[in-house]
């Protein structure tokens, strides 16, 4: 005798299933209703608190308008090129912090780790005569190791990340001072590997325009192929018109930036390296299982553990990544001043790094953010600094304005989170 499991019987004709309502993904409205669909999707996101990068982009536009009206040099090719180079060091470190923030944690040691990185390169290459490329590799690996140590005490021992990295801030600061010795400063060769990180420019106009073209083409092909893949799988996807519009907007900004750089000294090497890092880390977070595990941990540690994710290993690796990018940022800071000194990694650097990640759109509560947020956030901070400097406004005012911008961003993040909970999307 055979039995039939009614719970596993498929519905051959869904339309005949008693008039049951069929849930439709709201994103399908975009594809089915054209402009009306876009408007509905926009309203849905606003009601759900999904503001994305809109606030920071509006903020950047306001900053440009205000400072340009105060000083016509603000949007000059020289000033914008200087901003692009200066923001890379903080931006690199912010990329690492974003990985930690996605877990809902914090790393207070990145400033000191960056200082150690510069000191390691200076001591090995200048004092001991080591090949500079090898010294750079050792410095970056040192940052990864320091971050892994923090991750070990947090993930394996169970100590709070705040306390562990605060201890790391003090310990690595002392270690850096010990490395630099009594003089406290070691000058670097401005024409060396580290020195050229912020001083080398691709002067050929084809370099900037070529990079812009490559970026636009890669974006279009990536979006187009992703759409085709989604359509083949029968899941919601962007319409071709949407992709074309986004590509055109990207092209306008990319070629506009290329034109601007070519009006000064050309395409900065520092910016090229930063963009490569952003593309690579964005792919890591959004297109790999490792990245999805990080987002899962930021959403719920217990659920991630039950899903079979090695929580300890992911946490340690994330802090190691933060240490790695802190070390890379330290190399760019050392390049900027052509030296490693006792002030490396000190001052407002740590706060600027965290502020850049948060202002760019990464949530302090974990589970939401992209590495591209580092670019947007650091652009806001450095633009404010340069704008105030052009007006001769004192540093205290700079601190207060940056602090106010950070507070506004955190408030928006908190309101967004509450709105998402109300909408049932948290």
GROMACS .gro file of C-alpha atoms in nm:
model
  426
    1UNK     CA    1   0.000   0.000   0.000
    2UNK     CA    2   0.132   0.339  -0.089
    3UNK     CA    3   0.068   0.671   0.081
    4UNK     CA    4   0.076   1.018  -0.060
    5UNK     CA    5   0.242   1.306   0.128
    6UNK     CA    6   0.003   1.588   0.057
    7UNK     CA    7   0.241   1.847   0.198
    8UNK     CA    8   0.491   1.776  -0.078
    9UNK     CA    9   0.245   1.778  -0.368
   10UNK     CA   10   0.326   2.066  -0.604
   11UNK     CA   11   0.057   2.303  -0.721
   12UNK     CA   12   0.028   2.253  -1.094
   13UNK     CA   13  -0.194   2.557  -1.151
   14UNK     CA   14  -0.116   2.831  -0.899
   15UNK     CA   15  -0.399   3.049  -1.036
   16UNK     CA   16  -0.650   2.788  -0.928
   17UNK     CA   17  -0.526   2.778  -0.571
   18UNK     CA   18  -0.834   2.925  -0.413
   19UNK     CA   19  -0.766   3.282  -0.526
   20UNK     CA   20  -0.467   3.304  -0.293
   21UNK     CA   21  -0.268   3.629  -0.309
   22UNK     CA   22   0.068   3.597  -0.476
   23UNK     CA   23   0.345   3.811  -0.326
   24UNK     CA   24   0.524   4.015  -0.588
   25UNK     CA   25   0.873   4.155  -0.531
   26UNK     CA   26   0.832   4.537  -0.534
   27UNK     CA   27   1.147   4.566  -0.747
   28UNK     CA   28   0.955   4.405  -1.033
   29UNK     CA   29   0.748   4.725  -1.058
   30UNK     CA   30   1.052   4.899  -1.197
   31UNK     CA   31   1.072   4.661  -1.488
   32UNK     CA   32   0.699   4.640  -1.550
   33UNK     CA   33   0.585   5.002  -1.510
   34UNK     CA   34   0.878   5.207  -1.642
   35UNK     CA   35   0.905   5.557  -1.493
   36UNK     CA   36   0.604   5.500  -1.266
   37UNK     CA   37   0.778   5.189  -1.137
   38UNK     CA   38   1.095   5.386  -1.061
   39UNK     CA   39   0.891   5.641  -0.869
   40UNK     CA   40   0.713   5.370  -0.672
   41UNK     CA   41   1.043   5.201  -0.593
   42UNK     CA   42   1.193   5.529  -0.475
   43UNK     CA   43   0.895   5.597  -0.246
   44UNK     CA   44   0.912   5.243  -0.110
   45UNK     CA   45   1.279   5.285  -0.022
   46UNK     CA   46   1.218   5.620   0.146
   47UNK     CA   47   0.934   5.477   0.355
   48UNK     CA   48   1.153   5.184   0.451
   49UNK     CA   49   1.442   5.407   0.554
   50UNK     CA   50   1.665   5.286   0.271
   51UNK     CA   51   1.835   5.621   0.200
   52UNK     CA   52   2.151   5.470   0.053
   53UNK     CA   53   2.415   5.726  -0.044
   54UNK     CA   54   2.165   6.006  -0.107
   55UNK     CA   55   2.243   6.208   0.213
   56UNK     CA   56   2.621   6.204   0.163
   57UNK     CA   57   2.594   6.293  -0.207
   58UNK     CA   58   2.369   6.587  -0.122
   59UNK     CA   59   2.617   6.684   0.148
   60UNK     CA   60   2.906   6.679  -0.100
   61UNK     CA   61   2.712   6.900  -0.341
   62UNK     CA   62   2.638   7.149  -0.062
   63UNK     CA   63   3.004   7.152   0.043
   64UNK     CA   64   3.116   7.223  -0.315
   65UNK     CA   65   2.861   7.501  -0.364
   66UNK     CA   66   2.936   7.671  -0.032
   67UNK     CA   67   3.316   7.665  -0.053
   68UNK     CA   68   3.322   7.752  -0.423
   69UNK     CA   69   3.106   8.055  -0.351
   70UNK     CA   70   3.352   8.156  -0.077
   71UNK     CA   71   3.666   8.088  -0.277
   72UNK     CA   72   3.688   8.026  -0.652
   73UNK     CA   73   3.999   7.812  -0.600
   74UNK     CA   74   3.808   7.534  -0.427
   75UNK     CA   75   3.702   7.359  -0.750
   76UNK     CA   76   4.029   7.435  -0.926
   77UNK     CA   77   4.219   7.142  -1.079
   78UNK     CA   78   4.507   7.184  -0.835
   79UNK     CA   79   4.288   7.186  -0.523
   80UNK     CA   80   4.075   6.891  -0.635
   81UNK     CA   81   4.387   6.693  -0.728
   82UNK     CA   82   4.540   6.767  -0.387
   83UNK     CA   83   4.217   6.654  -0.219
   84UNK     CA   84   4.221   6.330  -0.420
   85UNK     CA   85   4.577   6.248  -0.310
   86UNK     CA   86   4.534   6.351   0.054
   87UNK     CA   87   4.218   6.147   0.107
   88UNK     CA   88   4.380   5.817   0.006
   89UNK     CA   89   4.565   5.752   0.333
   90UNK     CA   90   4.255   5.799   0.548
   91UNK     CA   91   4.041   5.623   0.287
   92UNK     CA   92   4.260   5.311   0.289
   93UNK     CA   93   4.227   5.288   0.666
   94UNK     CA   94   3.852   5.349   0.645
   95UNK     CA   95   3.818   5.049   0.414
   96UNK     CA   96   3.957   4.826   0.690
   97UNK     CA   97   3.734   4.987   0.952
   98UNK     CA   98   3.428   4.917   0.736
   99UNK     CA   99   3.498   4.544   0.758
  100UNK     CA  100   3.497   4.571   1.138
  101UNK     CA  101   3.186   4.792   1.147
  102UNK     CA  102   2.999   4.537   0.937
  103UNK     CA  103   3.038   4.303   1.235
  104UNK     CA  104   2.894   4.571   1.462
  105UNK     CA  105   3.232   4.614   1.633
  106UNK     CA  106   3.499   4.886   1.648
  107UNK     CA  107   3.878   4.902   1.616
  108UNK     CA  108   4.048   5.187   1.802
  109UNK     CA  109   4.401   5.074   1.722
  110UNK     CA  110   4.423   5.157   1.350
  111UNK     CA  111   4.595   5.491   1.408
  112UNK     CA  112   4.877   5.335   1.610
  113UNK     CA  113   4.904   5.042   1.369
  114UNK     CA  114   4.949   5.286   1.080
  115UNK     CA  115   5.226   5.459   1.275
  116UNK     CA  116   5.403   5.129   1.334
  117UNK     CA  117   5.383   5.056   0.962
  118UNK     CA  118   5.564   5.375   0.870
  119UNK     CA  119   5.822   5.318   1.143
  120UNK     CA  120   5.889   4.961   1.028
  121UNK     CA  121   5.955   5.073   0.670
  122UNK     CA  122   6.181   5.358   0.782
  123UNK     CA  123   6.384   5.147   1.023
  124UNK     CA  124   6.428   4.853   0.787
  125UNK     CA  125   6.497   5.045   0.465
  126UNK     CA  126   6.684   5.349   0.596
  127UNK     CA  127   6.852   5.236   0.918
  128UNK     CA  128   6.926   4.876   0.821
  129UNK     CA  129   6.947   4.913   0.442
  130UNK     CA  130   6.685   4.651   0.354
  131UNK     CA  131   6.537   4.655   0.003
  132UNK     CA  132   6.247   4.899   0.020
  133UNK     CA  133   6.000   4.669  -0.155
  134UNK     CA  134   6.075   4.399   0.102
  135UNK     CA  135   6.045   4.652   0.385
  136UNK     CA  136   5.702   4.754   0.254
  137UNK     CA  137   5.591   4.390   0.246
  138UNK     CA  138   5.712   4.336   0.603
  139UNK     CA  139   5.525   4.649   0.717
  140UNK     CA  140   5.198   4.534   0.560
  141UNK     CA  141   5.233   4.183   0.703
  142UNK     CA  142   5.307   4.339   1.041
  143UNK     CA  143   4.977   4.526   1.022
  144UNK     CA  144   4.795   4.203   0.936
  145UNK     CA  145   4.959   4.030   1.233
  146UNK     CA  146   4.871   4.311   1.475
  147UNK     CA  147   4.511   4.301   1.359
  148UNK     CA  148   4.501   3.922   1.396
  149UNK     CA  149   4.626   3.954   1.754
  150UNK     CA  150   4.338   4.190   1.834
  151UNK     CA  151   4.097   3.952   1.664
  152UNK     CA  152   4.231   3.657   1.864
  153UNK     CA  153   4.168   3.823   2.201
  154UNK     CA  154   3.824   3.934   2.086
  155UNK     CA  155   3.704   3.622   1.907
  156UNK     CA  156   3.883   3.343   2.095
  157UNK     CA  157   3.923   3.485   2.446
  158UNK     CA  158   3.598   3.681   2.444
  159UNK     CA  159   3.735   4.020   2.549
  160UNK     CA  160   3.535   4.321   2.422
  161UNK     CA  161   3.671   4.459   2.096
  162UNK     CA  162   3.660   4.811   2.237
  163UNK     CA  163   3.889   4.719   2.528
  164UNK     CA  164   4.122   4.502   2.319
  165UNK     CA  165   4.180   4.762   2.050
  166UNK     CA  166   4.211   5.042   2.306
  167UNK     CA  167   4.491   4.842   2.465
  168UNK     CA  168   4.634   4.790   2.118
  169UNK     CA  169   4.624   5.165   2.057
  170UNK     CA  170   4.847   5.225   2.360
  171UNK     CA  171   5.075   4.924   2.311
  172UNK     CA  172   5.149   4.985   1.943
  173UNK     CA  173   5.199   5.355   2.007
  174UNK     CA  174   5.471   5.269   2.257
  175UNK     CA  175   5.614   5.011   2.016
  176UNK     CA  176   5.635   5.274   1.741
  177UNK     CA  177   5.817   5.518   1.969
  178UNK     CA  178   6.059   5.241   2.066
  179UNK     CA  179   6.130   5.163   1.700
  180UNK     CA  180   6.198   5.527   1.611
  181UNK     CA  181   6.450   5.563   1.894
  182UNK     CA  182   6.580   5.881   2.054
  183UNK     CA  183   6.568   6.094   1.740
  184UNK     CA  184   6.198   6.029   1.692
  185UNK     CA  185   6.213   6.095   1.318
  186UNK     CA  186   6.353   5.899   1.024
  187UNK     CA  187   6.342   6.067   0.683
  188UNK     CA  188   6.247   5.863   0.378
  189UNK     CA  189   6.377   5.890   0.023
  190UNK     CA  190   6.122   6.102  -0.161
  191UNK     CA  191   6.208   5.916  -0.483
  192UNK     CA  192   6.177   5.572  -0.324
  193UNK     CA  193   5.887   5.326  -0.332
  194UNK     CA  194   5.704   5.481  -0.037
  195UNK     CA  195   5.793   5.836  -0.134
  196UNK     CA  196   5.635   5.805  -0.477
  197UNK     CA  197   5.305   5.671  -0.346
  198UNK     CA  198   5.173   6.028  -0.318
  199UNK     CA  199   5.410   6.215  -0.550
  200UNK     CA  200   5.391   6.013  -0.872
  201UNK     CA  201   5.146   6.122  -1.143
  202UNK     CA  202   5.070   5.966  -1.481
  203UNK     CA  203   5.130   6.278  -1.687
  204UNK     CA  204   5.012   6.130  -2.019
  205UNK     CA  205   4.653   6.247  -2.076
  206UNK     CA  206   4.570   5.902  -2.211
  207UNK     CA  207   4.619   5.752  -1.864
  208UNK     CA  208   4.332   5.941  -1.700
  209UNK     CA  209   4.096   5.906  -1.996
  210UNK     CA  210   4.194   5.541  -2.038
  211UNK     CA  211   4.116   5.463  -1.673
  212UNK     CA  212   3.781   5.641  -1.706
  213UNK     CA  213   3.696   5.440  -2.018
  214UNK     CA  214   3.795   5.111  -1.857
  215UNK     CA  215   3.589   5.187  -1.548
  216UNK     CA  216   3.278   5.274  -1.749
  217UNK     CA  217   3.309   4.971  -1.977
  218UNK     CA  218   3.370   4.730  -1.689
  219UNK     CA  219   3.072   4.869  -1.498
  220UNK     CA  220   2.840   4.837  -1.798
  221UNK     CA  221   2.950   4.483  -1.881
  222UNK     CA  222   2.925   4.376  -1.517
  223UNK     CA  223   2.575   4.520  -1.476
  224UNK     CA  224   2.459   4.387  -1.815
  225UNK     CA  225   2.584   4.033  -1.755
  226UNK     CA  226   2.439   4.035  -1.403
  227UNK     CA  227   2.101   4.135  -1.546
  228UNK     CA  228   2.114   3.858  -1.805
  229UNK     CA  229   2.207   3.606  -1.536
  230UNK     CA  230   1.916   3.718  -1.316
  231UNK     CA  231   1.669   3.709  -1.603
  232UNK     CA  232   1.779   3.356  -1.687
  233UNK     CA  233   1.722   3.257  -1.326
  234UNK     CA  234   1.381   3.427  -1.319
  235UNK     CA  235   1.464   3.671  -1.040
  236UNK     CA  236   1.420   4.052  -1.032
  237UNK     CA  237   1.680   4.244  -1.233
  238UNK     CA  238   1.753   4.594  -1.353
  239UNK     CA  239   1.609   4.691  -1.691
  240UNK     CA  240   1.853   4.781  -1.967
  241UNK     CA  241   1.737   5.144  -1.957
  242UNK     CA  242   1.837   5.162  -1.591
  243UNK     CA  243   2.183   5.024  -1.668
  244UNK     CA  244   2.234   5.267  -1.955
  245UNK     CA  245   2.132   5.567  -1.745
  246UNK     CA  246   2.365   5.465  -1.462
  247UNK     CA  247   2.648   5.407  -1.708
  248UNK     CA  248   2.600   5.752  -1.864
  249UNK     CA  249   2.604   5.918  -1.521
  250UNK     CA  250   2.920   5.728  -1.429
  251UNK     CA  251   3.080   5.827  -1.761
  252UNK     CA  252   3.006   6.195  -1.700
  253UNK     CA  253   3.174   6.187  -1.359
  254UNK     CA  254   3.464   5.965  -1.469
  255UNK     CA  255   3.558   6.164  -1.779
  256UNK     CA  256   3.496   6.489  -1.595
  257UNK     CA  257   3.743   6.382  -1.328
  258UNK     CA  258   3.991   6.271  -1.594
  259UNK     CA  259   3.967   6.609  -1.764
  260UNK     CA  260   4.024   6.784  -1.431
  261UNK     CA  261   4.333   6.576  -1.345
  262UNK     CA  262   4.483   6.643  -1.687
  263UNK     CA  263   4.452   7.016  -1.625
  264UNK     CA  264   4.703   6.988  -1.341
  265UNK     CA  265   4.969   6.716  -1.320
  266UNK     CA  266   4.786   6.414  -1.449
  267UNK     CA  267   4.637   6.106  -1.287
  268UNK     CA  268   4.769   6.047  -0.931
  269UNK     CA  269   4.910   5.701  -0.862
  270UNK     CA  270   4.763   5.717  -0.511
  271UNK     CA  271   4.409   5.751  -0.645
  272UNK     CA  272   4.457   5.463  -0.889
  273UNK     CA  273   4.569   5.233  -0.607
  274UNK     CA  274   4.275   5.344  -0.392
  275UNK     CA  275   4.024   5.271  -0.668
  276UNK     CA  276   4.178   4.927  -0.725
  277UNK     CA  277   4.139   4.853  -0.353
  278UNK     CA  278   3.776   4.971  -0.354
  279UNK     CA  279   3.686   4.755  -0.652
  280UNK     CA  280   3.863   4.451  -0.508
  281UNK     CA  281   3.716   4.478  -0.159
  282UNK     CA  282   3.368   4.551  -0.295
  283UNK     CA  283   3.389   4.233  -0.501
  284UNK     CA  284   3.510   4.043  -0.194
  285UNK     CA  285   3.218   4.158   0.018
  286UNK     CA  286   2.937   4.134  -0.236
  287UNK     CA  287   3.039   3.849  -0.464
  288UNK     CA  288   3.206   3.589  -0.242
  289UNK     CA  289   3.083   3.354   0.029
  290UNK     CA  290   3.336   3.511   0.268
  291UNK     CA  291   3.174   3.851   0.223
  292UNK     CA  292   2.827   3.709   0.277
  293UNK     CA  293   2.946   3.551   0.601
  294UNK     CA  294   3.065   3.890   0.725
  295UNK     CA  295   2.723   4.043   0.656
  296UNK     CA  296   2.557   3.745   0.821
  297UNK     CA  297   2.764   3.792   1.136
  298UNK     CA  298   2.670   4.158   1.143
  299UNK     CA  299   2.305   4.058   1.131
  300UNK     CA  300   2.306   3.784   1.393
  301UNK     CA  301   2.598   3.600   1.549
  302UNK     CA  302   2.386   3.317   1.685
  303UNK     CA  303   2.205   3.261   1.356
  304UNK     CA  304   2.540   3.259   1.174
  305UNK     CA  305   2.681   3.004   1.416
  306UNK     CA  306   2.379   2.777   1.367
  307UNK     CA  307   2.421   2.812   0.991
  308UNK     CA  308   2.767   2.657   1.023
  309UNK     CA  309   2.977   2.973   0.988
  310UNK     CA  310   3.310   2.964   1.171
  311UNK     CA  311   3.246   3.279   1.373
  312UNK     CA  312   3.589   3.284   1.539
  313UNK     CA  313   3.781   3.254   1.212
  314UNK     CA  314   3.576   3.524   1.039
  315UNK     CA  315   3.618   3.765   1.328
  316UNK     CA  316   3.994   3.715   1.347
  317UNK     CA  317   4.029   3.755   0.971
  318UNK     CA  318   3.824   4.077   0.971
  319UNK     CA  319   4.043   4.238   1.236
  320UNK     CA  320   4.348   4.121   1.043
  321UNK     CA  321   4.209   4.294   0.733
  322UNK     CA  322   4.159   4.611   0.935
  323UNK     CA  323   4.521   4.594   1.049
  324UNK     CA  324   4.639   4.536   0.693
  325UNK     CA  325   4.465   4.844   0.559
  326UNK     CA  326   4.578   5.047   0.859
  327UNK     CA  327   4.935   4.955   0.765
  328UNK     CA  328   4.874   5.048   0.401
  329UNK     CA  329   4.728   5.381   0.510
  330UNK     CA  330   5.034   5.435   0.729
  331UNK     CA  331   5.258   5.397   0.423
  332UNK     CA  332   5.064   5.668   0.243
  333UNK     CA  333   5.091   5.898   0.544
  334UNK     CA  334   5.466   5.835   0.559
  335UNK     CA  335   5.483   5.914   0.187
  336UNK     CA  336   5.291   6.238   0.238
  337UNK     CA  337   5.548   6.376   0.484
  338UNK     CA  338   5.845   6.175   0.347
  339UNK     CA  339   5.925   6.054   0.697
  340UNK     CA  340   5.821   5.841   0.992
  341UNK     CA  341   5.797   6.036   1.315
  342UNK     CA  342   5.650   6.025   1.664
  343UNK     CA  343   5.335   6.202   1.552
  344UNK     CA  344   5.245   5.931   1.300
  345UNK     CA  345   4.899   5.787   1.362
  346UNK     CA  346   4.821   6.041   1.633
  347UNK     CA  347   4.596   6.345   1.647
  348UNK     CA  348   4.253   6.321   1.489
  349UNK     CA  349   4.346   6.042   1.247
  350UNK     CA  350   4.150   5.767   1.425
  351UNK     CA  351   3.839   5.982   1.451
  352UNK     CA  352   3.864   6.082   1.084
  353UNK     CA  353   3.895   5.719   0.978
  354UNK     CA  354   3.587   5.612   1.173
  355UNK     CA  355   3.399   5.924   1.067
  356UNK     CA  356   3.480   5.859   0.700
  357UNK     CA  357   3.330   5.510   0.719
  358UNK     CA  358   3.018   5.623   0.905
  359UNK     CA  359   2.960   5.944   0.708
  360UNK     CA  360   2.994   5.742   0.388
  361UNK     CA  361   2.697   5.528   0.485
  362UNK     CA  362   2.828   5.232   0.688
  363UNK     CA  363   2.605   5.153   0.984
  364UNK     CA  364   2.748   5.155   1.336
  365UNK     CA  365   2.503   4.876   1.420
  366UNK     CA  366   2.655   4.625   1.180
  367UNK     CA  367   2.533   4.442   0.873
  368UNK     CA  368   2.503   4.740   0.640
  369UNK     CA  369   2.769   4.913   0.434
  370UNK     CA  370   3.001   4.894   0.135
  371UNK     CA  371   3.368   4.972   0.096
  372UNK     CA  372   3.273   5.248  -0.151
  373UNK     CA  373   3.138   5.428   0.156
  374UNK     CA  374   3.501   5.498   0.244
  375UNK     CA  375   3.541   5.703  -0.074
  376UNK     CA  376   3.229   5.912  -0.015
  377UNK     CA  377   3.300   5.967   0.354
  378UNK     CA  378   3.663   6.066   0.315
  379UNK     CA  379   3.571   6.302   0.031
  380UNK     CA  380   3.336   6.484   0.269
  381UNK     CA  381   3.595   6.511   0.547
  382UNK     CA  382   3.893   6.616   0.333
  383UNK     CA  383   3.681   6.857   0.129
  384UNK     CA  384   3.572   7.031   0.449
  385UNK     CA  385   3.934   7.048   0.567
  386UNK     CA  386   4.060   7.196   0.242
  387UNK     CA  387   3.767   7.436   0.215
  388UNK     CA  388   3.827   7.570   0.564
  389UNK     CA  389   4.202   7.592   0.500
  390UNK     CA  390   4.139   7.807   0.191
  391UNK     CA  391   3.939   8.043   0.411
  392UNK     CA  392   4.208   8.047   0.679
  393UNK     CA  393   3.968   7.911   0.940
  394UNK     CA  394   4.140   7.772   1.251
  395UNK     CA  395   4.169   7.402   1.332
  396UNK     CA  396   3.923   7.414   1.628
  397UNK     CA  397   3.644   7.516   1.390
  398UNK     CA  398   3.745   7.229   1.162
  399UNK     CA  399   3.707   6.983   1.449
  400UNK     CA  400   3.368   7.122   1.545
  401UNK     CA  401   3.230   7.110   1.191
  402UNK     CA  402   3.358   6.756   1.132
  403UNK     CA  403   3.209   6.649   1.466
  404UNK     CA  404   2.875   6.805   1.376
  405UNK     CA  405   2.870   6.626   1.039
  406UNK     CA  406   2.948   6.296   1.213
  407UNK     CA  407   2.670   6.351   1.467
  408UNK     CA  408   2.419   6.428   1.193
  409UNK     CA  409   2.523   6.111   1.012
  410UNK     CA  410   2.486   5.896   1.323
  411UNK     CA  411   2.143   6.046   1.391
  412UNK     CA  412   2.036   5.968   1.034
  413UNK     CA  413   2.168   5.613   1.076
  414UNK     CA  414   1.972   5.568   1.399
  415UNK     CA  415   1.652   5.708   1.247
  416UNK     CA  416   1.699   5.488   0.940
  417UNK     CA  417   1.738   5.181   1.159
  418UNK     CA  418   1.419   5.262   1.352
  419UNK     CA  419   1.232   5.325   1.027
  420UNK     CA  420   1.346   4.991   0.888
  421UNK     CA  421   1.227   4.817   1.204
  422UNK     CA  422   0.889   4.984   1.168
  423UNK     CA  423   0.876   4.873   0.806
  424UNK     CA  424   0.971   4.520   0.908
  425UNK     CA  425   1.306   4.526   0.722
  426UNK     CA  426   1.555   4.524   1.011
   0.00000   0.00000   0.00000
